[in-house]
Short mmCIF file of C-alpha atoms in Angstrom, two decimals:
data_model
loop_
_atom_site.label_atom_id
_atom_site.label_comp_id
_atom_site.label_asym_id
_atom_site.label_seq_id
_atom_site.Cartn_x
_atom_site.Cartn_y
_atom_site.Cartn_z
CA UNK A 916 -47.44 -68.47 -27.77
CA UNK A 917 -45.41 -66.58 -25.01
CA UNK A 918 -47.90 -64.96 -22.04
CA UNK A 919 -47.01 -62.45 -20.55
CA UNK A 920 -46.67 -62.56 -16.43
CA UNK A 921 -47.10 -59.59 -13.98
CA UNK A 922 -44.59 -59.14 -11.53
CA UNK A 923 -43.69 -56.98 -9.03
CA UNK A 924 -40.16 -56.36 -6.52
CA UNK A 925 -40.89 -55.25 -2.92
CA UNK A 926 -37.88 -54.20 -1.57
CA UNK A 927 -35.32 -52.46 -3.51
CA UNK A 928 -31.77 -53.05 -2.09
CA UNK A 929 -28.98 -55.24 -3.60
CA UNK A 930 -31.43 -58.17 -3.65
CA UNK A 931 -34.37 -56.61 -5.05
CA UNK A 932 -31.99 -55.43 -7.85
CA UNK A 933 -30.93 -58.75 -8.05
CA UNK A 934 -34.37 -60.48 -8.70
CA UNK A 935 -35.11 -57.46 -11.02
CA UNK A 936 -32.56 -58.20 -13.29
CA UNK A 937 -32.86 -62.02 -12.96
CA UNK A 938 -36.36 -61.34 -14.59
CA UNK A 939 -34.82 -58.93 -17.25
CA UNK A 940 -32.53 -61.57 -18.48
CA UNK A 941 -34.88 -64.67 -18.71
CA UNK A 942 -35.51 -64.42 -22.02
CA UNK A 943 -32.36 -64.97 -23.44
CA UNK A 944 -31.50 -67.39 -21.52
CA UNK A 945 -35.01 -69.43 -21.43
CA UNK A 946 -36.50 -68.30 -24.15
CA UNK A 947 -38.20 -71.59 -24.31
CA UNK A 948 -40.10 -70.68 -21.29
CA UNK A 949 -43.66 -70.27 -21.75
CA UNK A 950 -44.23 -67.06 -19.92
CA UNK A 951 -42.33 -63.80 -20.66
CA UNK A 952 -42.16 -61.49 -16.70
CA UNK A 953 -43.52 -58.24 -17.02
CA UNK A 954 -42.19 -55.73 -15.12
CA UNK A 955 -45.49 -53.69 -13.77
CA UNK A 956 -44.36 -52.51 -9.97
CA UNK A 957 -41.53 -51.94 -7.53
CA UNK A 958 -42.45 -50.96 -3.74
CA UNK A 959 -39.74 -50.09 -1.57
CA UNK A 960 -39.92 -47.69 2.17
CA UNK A 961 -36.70 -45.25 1.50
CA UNK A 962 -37.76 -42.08 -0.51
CA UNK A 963 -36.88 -41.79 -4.16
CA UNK A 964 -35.65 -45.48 -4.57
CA UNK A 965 -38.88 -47.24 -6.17
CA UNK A 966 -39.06 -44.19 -8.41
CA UNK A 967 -35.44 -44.45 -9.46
CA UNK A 968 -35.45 -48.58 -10.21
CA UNK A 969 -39.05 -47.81 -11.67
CA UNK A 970 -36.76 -45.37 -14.40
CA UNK A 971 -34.01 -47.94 -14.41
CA UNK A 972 -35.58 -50.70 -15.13
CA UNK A 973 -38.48 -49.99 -16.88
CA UNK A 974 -41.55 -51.01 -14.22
CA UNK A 975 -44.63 -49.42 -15.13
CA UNK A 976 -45.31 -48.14 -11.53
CA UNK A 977 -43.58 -47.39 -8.54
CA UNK A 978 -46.03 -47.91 -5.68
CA UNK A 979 -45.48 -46.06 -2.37
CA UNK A 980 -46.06 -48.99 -0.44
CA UNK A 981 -46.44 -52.57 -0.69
CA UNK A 982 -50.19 -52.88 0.08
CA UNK A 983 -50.63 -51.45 -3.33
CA UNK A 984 -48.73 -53.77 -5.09
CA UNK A 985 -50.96 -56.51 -3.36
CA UNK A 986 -53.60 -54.80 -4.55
CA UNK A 987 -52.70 -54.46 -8.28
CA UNK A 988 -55.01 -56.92 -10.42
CA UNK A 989 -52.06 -56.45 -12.78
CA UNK A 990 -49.17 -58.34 -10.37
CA UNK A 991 -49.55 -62.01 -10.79
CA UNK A 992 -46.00 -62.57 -9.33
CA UNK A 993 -44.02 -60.71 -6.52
CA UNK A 994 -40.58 -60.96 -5.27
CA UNK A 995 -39.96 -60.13 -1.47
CA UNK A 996 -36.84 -58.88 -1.14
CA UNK A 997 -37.88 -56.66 2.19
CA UNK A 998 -35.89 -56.65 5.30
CA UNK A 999 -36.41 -59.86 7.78
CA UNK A 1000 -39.35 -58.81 9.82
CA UNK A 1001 -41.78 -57.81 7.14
CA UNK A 1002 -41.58 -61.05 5.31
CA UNK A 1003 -44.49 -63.07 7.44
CA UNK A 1004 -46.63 -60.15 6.87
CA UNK A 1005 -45.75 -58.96 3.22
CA UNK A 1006 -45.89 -62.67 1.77
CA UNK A 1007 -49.11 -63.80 3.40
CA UNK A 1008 -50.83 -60.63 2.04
CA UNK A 1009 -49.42 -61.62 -0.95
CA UNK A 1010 -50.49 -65.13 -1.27
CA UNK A 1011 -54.01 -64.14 -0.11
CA UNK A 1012 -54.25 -61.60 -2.47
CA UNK A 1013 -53.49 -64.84 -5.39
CA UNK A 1014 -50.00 -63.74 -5.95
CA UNK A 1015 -47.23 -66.11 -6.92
CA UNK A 1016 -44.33 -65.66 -4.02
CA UNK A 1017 -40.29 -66.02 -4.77
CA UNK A 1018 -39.41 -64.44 -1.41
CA UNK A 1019 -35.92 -64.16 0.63
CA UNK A 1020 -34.61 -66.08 2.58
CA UNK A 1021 -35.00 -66.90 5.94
CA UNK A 1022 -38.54 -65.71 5.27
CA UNK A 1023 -39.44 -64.28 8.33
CA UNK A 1024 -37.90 -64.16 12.18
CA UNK A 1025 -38.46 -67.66 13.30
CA UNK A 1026 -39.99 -71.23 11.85
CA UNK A 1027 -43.44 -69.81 13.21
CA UNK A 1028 -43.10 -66.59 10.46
CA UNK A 1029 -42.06 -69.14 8.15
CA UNK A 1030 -45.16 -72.01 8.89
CA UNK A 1031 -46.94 -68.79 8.48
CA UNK A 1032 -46.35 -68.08 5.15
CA UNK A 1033 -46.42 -71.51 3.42
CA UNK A 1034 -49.59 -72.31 5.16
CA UNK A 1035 -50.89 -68.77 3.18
CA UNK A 1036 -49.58 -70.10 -0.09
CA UNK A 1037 -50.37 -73.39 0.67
CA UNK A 1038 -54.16 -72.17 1.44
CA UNK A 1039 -54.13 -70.10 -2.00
CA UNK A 1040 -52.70 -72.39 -3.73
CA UNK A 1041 -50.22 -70.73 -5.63
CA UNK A 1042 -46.48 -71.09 -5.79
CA UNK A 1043 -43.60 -70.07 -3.82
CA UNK A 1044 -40.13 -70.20 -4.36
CA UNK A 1045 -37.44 -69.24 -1.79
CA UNK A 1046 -33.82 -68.08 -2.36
CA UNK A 1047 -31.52 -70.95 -1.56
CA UNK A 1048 -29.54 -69.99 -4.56
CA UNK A 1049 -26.58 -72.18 -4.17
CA UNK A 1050 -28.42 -75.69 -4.51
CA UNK A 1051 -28.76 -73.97 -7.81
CA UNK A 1052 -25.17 -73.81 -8.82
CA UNK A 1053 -24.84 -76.38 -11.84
CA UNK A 1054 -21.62 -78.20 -9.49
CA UNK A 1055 -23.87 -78.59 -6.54
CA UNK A 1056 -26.50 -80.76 -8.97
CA UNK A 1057 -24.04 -82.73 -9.91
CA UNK A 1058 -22.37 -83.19 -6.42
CA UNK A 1059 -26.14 -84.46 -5.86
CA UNK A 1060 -26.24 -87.04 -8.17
CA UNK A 1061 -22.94 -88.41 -7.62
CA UNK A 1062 -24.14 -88.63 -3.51
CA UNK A 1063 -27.70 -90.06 -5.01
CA UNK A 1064 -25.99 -92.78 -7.32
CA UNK A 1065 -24.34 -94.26 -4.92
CA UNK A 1066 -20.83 -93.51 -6.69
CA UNK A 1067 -19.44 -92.25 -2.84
CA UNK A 1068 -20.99 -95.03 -1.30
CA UNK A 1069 -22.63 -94.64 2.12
CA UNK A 1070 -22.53 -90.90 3.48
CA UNK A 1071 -20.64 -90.85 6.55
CA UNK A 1072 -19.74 -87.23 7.09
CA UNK A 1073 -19.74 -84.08 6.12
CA UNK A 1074 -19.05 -80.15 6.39
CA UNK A 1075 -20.36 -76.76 5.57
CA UNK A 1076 -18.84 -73.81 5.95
CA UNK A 1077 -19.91 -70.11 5.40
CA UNK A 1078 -17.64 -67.58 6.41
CA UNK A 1079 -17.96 -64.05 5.01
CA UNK A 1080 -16.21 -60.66 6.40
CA UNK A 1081 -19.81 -58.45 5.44
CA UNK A 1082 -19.94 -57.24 9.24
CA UNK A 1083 -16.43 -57.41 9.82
CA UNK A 1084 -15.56 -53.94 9.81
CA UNK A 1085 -15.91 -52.33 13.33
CA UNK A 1086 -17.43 -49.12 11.98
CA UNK A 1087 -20.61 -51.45 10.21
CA UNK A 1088 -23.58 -49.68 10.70
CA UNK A 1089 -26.37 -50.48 13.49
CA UNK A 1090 -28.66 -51.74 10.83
CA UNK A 1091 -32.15 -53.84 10.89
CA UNK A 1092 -29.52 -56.98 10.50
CA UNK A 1093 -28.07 -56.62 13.71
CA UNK A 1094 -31.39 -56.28 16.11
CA UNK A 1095 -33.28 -59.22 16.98
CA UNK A 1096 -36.60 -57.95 16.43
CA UNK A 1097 -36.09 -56.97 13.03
CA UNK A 1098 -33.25 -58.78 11.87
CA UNK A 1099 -34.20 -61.99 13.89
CA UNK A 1100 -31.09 -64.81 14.59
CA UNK A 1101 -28.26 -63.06 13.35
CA UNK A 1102 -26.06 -65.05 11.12
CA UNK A 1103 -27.90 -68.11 12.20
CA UNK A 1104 -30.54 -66.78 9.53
CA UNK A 1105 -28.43 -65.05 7.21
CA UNK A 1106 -26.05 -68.08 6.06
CA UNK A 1107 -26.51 -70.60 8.29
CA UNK A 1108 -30.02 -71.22 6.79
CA UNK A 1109 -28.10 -71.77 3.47
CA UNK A 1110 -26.46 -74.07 4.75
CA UNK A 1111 -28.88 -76.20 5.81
CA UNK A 1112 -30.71 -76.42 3.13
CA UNK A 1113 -27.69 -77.45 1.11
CA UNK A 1114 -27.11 -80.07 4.03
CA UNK A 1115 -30.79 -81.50 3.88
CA UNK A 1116 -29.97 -80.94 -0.60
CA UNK A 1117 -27.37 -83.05 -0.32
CA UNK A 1118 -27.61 -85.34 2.10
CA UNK A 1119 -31.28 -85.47 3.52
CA UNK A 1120 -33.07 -84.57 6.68
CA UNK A 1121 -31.38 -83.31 9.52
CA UNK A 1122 -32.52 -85.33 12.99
CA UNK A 1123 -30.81 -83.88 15.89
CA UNK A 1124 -28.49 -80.83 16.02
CA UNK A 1125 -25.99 -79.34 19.24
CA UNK A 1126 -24.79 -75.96 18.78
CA UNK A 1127 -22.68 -73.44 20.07
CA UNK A 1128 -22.41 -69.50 19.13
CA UNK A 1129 -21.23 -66.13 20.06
CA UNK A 1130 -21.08 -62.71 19.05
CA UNK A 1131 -17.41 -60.99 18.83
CA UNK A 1132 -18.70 -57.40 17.75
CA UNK A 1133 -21.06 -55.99 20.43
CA UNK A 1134 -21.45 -52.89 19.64
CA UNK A 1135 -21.80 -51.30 16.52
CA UNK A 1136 -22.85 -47.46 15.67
CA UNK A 1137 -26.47 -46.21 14.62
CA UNK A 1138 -27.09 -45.02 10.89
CA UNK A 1139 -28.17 -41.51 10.52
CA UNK A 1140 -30.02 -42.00 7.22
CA UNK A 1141 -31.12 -44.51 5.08
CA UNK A 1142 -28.63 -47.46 4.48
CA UNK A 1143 -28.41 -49.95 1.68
CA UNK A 1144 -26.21 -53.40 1.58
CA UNK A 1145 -23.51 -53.83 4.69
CA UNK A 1146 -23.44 -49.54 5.00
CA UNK A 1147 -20.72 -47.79 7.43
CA UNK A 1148 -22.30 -45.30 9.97
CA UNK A 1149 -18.59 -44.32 11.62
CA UNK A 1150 -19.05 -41.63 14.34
CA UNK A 1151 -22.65 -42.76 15.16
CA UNK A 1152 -24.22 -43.05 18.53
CA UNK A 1153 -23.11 -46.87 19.87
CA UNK A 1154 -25.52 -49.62 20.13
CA UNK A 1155 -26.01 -53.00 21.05
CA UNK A 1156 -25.64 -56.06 18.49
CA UNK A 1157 -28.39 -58.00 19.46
CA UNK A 1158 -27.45 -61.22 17.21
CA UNK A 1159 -25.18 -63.39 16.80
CA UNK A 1160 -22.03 -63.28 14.79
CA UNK A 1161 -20.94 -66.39 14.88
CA UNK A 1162 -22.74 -70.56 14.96
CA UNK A 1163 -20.92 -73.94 14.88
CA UNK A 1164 -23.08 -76.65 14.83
CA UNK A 1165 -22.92 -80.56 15.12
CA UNK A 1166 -25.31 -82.35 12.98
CA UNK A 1167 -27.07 -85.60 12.86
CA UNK A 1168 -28.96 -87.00 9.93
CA UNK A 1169 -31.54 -89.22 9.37
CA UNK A 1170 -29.63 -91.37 7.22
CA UNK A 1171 -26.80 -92.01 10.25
CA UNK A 1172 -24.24 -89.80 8.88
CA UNK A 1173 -22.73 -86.74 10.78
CA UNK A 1174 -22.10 -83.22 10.16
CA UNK A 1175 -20.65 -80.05 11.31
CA UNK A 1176 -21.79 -76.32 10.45
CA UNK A 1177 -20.09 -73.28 10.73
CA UNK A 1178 -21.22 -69.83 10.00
CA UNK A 1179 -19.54 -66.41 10.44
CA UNK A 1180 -20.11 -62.95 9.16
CA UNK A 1181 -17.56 -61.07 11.14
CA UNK A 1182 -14.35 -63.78 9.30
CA UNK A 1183 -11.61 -61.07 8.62
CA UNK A 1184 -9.88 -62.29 5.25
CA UNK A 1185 -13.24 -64.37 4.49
CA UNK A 1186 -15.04 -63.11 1.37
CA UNK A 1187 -17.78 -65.55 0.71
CA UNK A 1188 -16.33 -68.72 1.44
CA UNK A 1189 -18.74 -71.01 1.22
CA UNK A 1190 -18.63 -74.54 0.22
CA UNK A 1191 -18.83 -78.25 1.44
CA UNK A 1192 -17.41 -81.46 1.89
CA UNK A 1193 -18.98 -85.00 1.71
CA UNK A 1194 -17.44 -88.27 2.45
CA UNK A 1195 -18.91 -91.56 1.82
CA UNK A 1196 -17.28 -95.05 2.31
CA UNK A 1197 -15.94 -95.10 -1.46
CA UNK A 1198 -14.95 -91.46 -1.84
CA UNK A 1199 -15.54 -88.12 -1.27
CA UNK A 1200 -16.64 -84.58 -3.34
CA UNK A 1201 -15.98 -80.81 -1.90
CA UNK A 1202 -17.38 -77.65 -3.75
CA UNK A 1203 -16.14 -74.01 -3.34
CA UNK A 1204 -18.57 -71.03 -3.76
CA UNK A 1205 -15.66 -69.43 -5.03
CA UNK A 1206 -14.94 -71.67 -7.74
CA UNK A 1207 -18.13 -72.46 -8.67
CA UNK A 1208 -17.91 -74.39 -11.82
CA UNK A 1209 -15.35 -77.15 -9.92
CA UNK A 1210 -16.08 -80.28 -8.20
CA UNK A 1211 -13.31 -82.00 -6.27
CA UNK A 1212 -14.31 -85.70 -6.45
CA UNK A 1213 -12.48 -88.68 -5.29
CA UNK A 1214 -13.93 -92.01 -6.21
CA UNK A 1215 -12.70 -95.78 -7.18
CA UNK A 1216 -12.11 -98.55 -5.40
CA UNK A 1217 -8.62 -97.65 -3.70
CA UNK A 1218 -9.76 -96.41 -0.63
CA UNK A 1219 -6.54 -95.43 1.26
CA UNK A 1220 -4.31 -92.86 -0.58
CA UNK A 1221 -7.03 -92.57 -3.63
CA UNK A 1222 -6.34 -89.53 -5.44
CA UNK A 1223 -8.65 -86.41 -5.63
CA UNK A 1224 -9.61 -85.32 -9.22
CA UNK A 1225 -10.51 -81.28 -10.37
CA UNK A 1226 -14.03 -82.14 -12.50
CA UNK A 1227 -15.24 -78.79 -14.21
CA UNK A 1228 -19.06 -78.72 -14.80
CA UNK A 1229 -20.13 -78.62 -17.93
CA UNK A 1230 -23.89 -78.18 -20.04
CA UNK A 1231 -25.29 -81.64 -19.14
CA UNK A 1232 -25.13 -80.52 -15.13
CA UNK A 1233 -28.17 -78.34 -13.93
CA UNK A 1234 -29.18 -75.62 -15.92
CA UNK A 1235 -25.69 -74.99 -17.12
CA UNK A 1236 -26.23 -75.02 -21.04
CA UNK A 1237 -28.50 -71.76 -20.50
CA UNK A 1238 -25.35 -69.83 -20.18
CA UNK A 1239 -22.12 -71.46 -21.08
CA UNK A 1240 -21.58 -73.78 -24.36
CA UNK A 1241 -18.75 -76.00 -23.01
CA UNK A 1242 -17.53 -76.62 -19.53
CA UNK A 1243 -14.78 -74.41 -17.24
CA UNK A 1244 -16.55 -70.96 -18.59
CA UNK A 1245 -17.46 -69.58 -15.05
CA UNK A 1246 -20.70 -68.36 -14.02
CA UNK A 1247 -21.44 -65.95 -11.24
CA UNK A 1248 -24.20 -65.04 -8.40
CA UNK A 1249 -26.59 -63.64 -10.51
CA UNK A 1250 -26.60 -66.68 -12.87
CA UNK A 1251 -28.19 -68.44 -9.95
CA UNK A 1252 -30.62 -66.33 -9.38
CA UNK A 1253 -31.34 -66.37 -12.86
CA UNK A 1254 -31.92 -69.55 -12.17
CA UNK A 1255 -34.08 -69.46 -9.45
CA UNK A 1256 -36.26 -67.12 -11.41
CA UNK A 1257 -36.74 -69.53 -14.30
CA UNK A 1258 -37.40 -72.11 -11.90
CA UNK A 1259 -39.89 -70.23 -10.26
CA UNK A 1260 -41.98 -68.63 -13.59
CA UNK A 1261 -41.28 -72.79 -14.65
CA UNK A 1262 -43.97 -73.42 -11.53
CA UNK A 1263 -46.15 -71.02 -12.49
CA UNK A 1264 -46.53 -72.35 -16.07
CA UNK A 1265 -46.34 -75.68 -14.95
CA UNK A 1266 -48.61 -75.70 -11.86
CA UNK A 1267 -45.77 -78.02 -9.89
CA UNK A 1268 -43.00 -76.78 -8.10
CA UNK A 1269 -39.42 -76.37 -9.04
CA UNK A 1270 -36.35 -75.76 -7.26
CA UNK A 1271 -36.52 -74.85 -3.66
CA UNK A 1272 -39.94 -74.14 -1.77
CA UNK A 1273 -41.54 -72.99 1.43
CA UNK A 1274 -41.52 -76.19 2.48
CA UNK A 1275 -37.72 -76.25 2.24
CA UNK A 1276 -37.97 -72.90 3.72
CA UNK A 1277 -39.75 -74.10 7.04
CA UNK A 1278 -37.59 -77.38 7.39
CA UNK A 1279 -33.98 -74.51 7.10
CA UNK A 1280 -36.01 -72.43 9.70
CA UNK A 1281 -36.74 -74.81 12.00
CA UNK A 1282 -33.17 -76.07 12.32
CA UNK A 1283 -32.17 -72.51 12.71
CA UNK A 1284 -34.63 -72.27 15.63
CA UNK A 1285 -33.08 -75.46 17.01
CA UNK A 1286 -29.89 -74.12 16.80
CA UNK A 1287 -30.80 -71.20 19.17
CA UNK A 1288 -32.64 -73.79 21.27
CA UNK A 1289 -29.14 -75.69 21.72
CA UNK A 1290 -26.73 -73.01 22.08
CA UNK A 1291 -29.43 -71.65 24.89
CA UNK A 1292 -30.04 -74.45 26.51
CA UNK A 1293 -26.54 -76.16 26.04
CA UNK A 1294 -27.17 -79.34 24.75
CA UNK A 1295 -28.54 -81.85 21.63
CA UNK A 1296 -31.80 -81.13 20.18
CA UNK A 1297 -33.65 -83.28 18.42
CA UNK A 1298 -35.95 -81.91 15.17
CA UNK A 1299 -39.58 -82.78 14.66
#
């Protein structure tokens, strides 16, 4: 028998859609899943915009403010999809009101905002799920377990970029994302918190970090109305970007091996280039965001000049077999957030946790808050 599950999006911009329609599809593509999501409320500040997803998508309510959608006996599960600075207070509310909690990354302004809000769902004991989506890509599993067996040998190195032109544009609006009390540490939170969690994913804890960042953009003009995604606001009054645009970082793991980070969202000719590469002491593997179904793996016993092999993922990797039948058929963004919402109505069922949590959540923010520390301060910093 299939239960249903009440849940609820607060926060209705790209992302919110996003999680909606993650939800929406989880049925064909888990239908072995034991609960079936509900849609029963959307919450979201901007006039009209919970009213028109609440049409779109079919939610039985749209609720004029989030409160009431902590209040609804009939929401057993909420996604937080909210700007930065309302996550500490919209997802403790929501874990002390019993509510399940998938919630946005980087959950809050700082590692305090984010101790915050696993110690409330820690307290209710319910479950909470955070978007690192791209641990979830099918390649990156399997880039895990060929790091985890042993088939690279010893870790010695690696690197992570993200580099994305989003803010790029010099006419980008003056948006929440750009001020520090509302959008918090720039791109430092934005993608650099991605990347380390797929660091600490792939290679374990991070020890000591020294970093180094800037922002190229300065100023930036004011919206005069409601914006959604990476808006334009050309013409506006100027203001200050209060963030940063851009971090390297220089990382230290637990295990002894050594990394470097690098973030930007202001990379002209950048779209989403994300990715990695690991080296061990008997090979290597690199992943591209971009080509998301394709490891590049080198591995053997030749050591010097050993050649580098294209491996397409296929249904035995991750969650793959949900979508595709046979490997190379590509999947997308939303597939991973698919995904994550499985993974998260999994722990629900299940009572345990799958995929990434507010643990992970605190560990990424921490390192973020590091970061800042270092590039302040001018100098190695070692984490807790």
């Amino acid at each position: 028998m299939v239960d249903a599950l009440g849940v609820a999006v607060v926060g209705f911009g790209w992302m919110g859609r996003v999680h909606t329609q993650a939800y929406t599809r989880l049925p064909h593509h888990f239908p072995q899943l034991p609960v079936r999501p509900e849609l029963v409320a959307v919450a979201d500040e901007v006039p009209g915009r919970a009213e028109e997803a609440a049409q779109r998508y079919g939610f039985t309510r749209a609720a004029r403010g989030w409160r009431e959608v902590a209040a609804d006996p009939r929401v057993q599960a909420v996604s937080v999809a909210a700007p930065n600075f309302l996550h500490r207070e919209i997802g403790t509310a929501m874990a002390e009101a019993g509510k399940h909690l998938w919630i946005e990354k980087p959950v809050g302004l700082t590692a305090g905002d984010t101790r915050a809000v696993a110690a409330a769902v820690s307290r209710a004991g319910v479950q909470g799920t955070v978007g690192f989506n791209y641990r979830s890509a099918p390649a990156v599993e399997a880039a895990r377990e060929l790091i985890v067996s042993g088939e690279l040998g010893t870790v010695t190195h690696a690197r992570v970029r993200l580099f994305s032109d989003y803010a790029a544009h010099p006419e980008s609006a003056l948006t929440w994302r750009y001020e520090r009390e509302r959008g918090g540490s720039g791109v430092l939170g934005d993608l650099a918190s991605h990347g380390v969690d797929l660091a600490r994913f792939l290679i374990g804890e991070v020890e000591a970090l020294a970093a180094d960042t800037a922002v190229f953009l300065p100023e930036r003009a004011r919206p005069t109305g409601a914006t959604a995604g990476h808006a334009r606001a050309a013409g506006g009054t100027a203001g200050q970007v209060e963030n940063e645009d851009y971090v390297s970082c220089l990382l230290r793991f637990a295990s002894g091996a050594r990394g470097v980070l690098e973030a930007c969202r202001v990379s002209v000719g950048e779209q989403n280039n994300y990715g990695f590469e690991v080296h061990g002491t008997k090979g290597a593997v690199s992943w591209d965001f971009r080509r998301m179904g394709e490891l590049c793996v080198s591995r053997g016993t030749a050591y010097q000049d050993q050649p580098v092999s294209t491996v397409h993922v296929g249904p035995p990797h991750g969650e793959y077999a949900a979508f595709q039948p046979g490997a190379a058929s590509a999947m997308g963004y939303d597939d991973l957030k698919v995904i994550e919402a499985y993974r998260f109505l999994r722990s629900i069922a299940e009572g345990a946790p799958y995929g990434a949590t507010l643990d992970d959540a605190v560990r990424s923010a921490a390192a973020v808050d590091a970061m800042l520390d270092s590039a302040a301060r001018g100098g190695w910093v070692t984490l807790a």
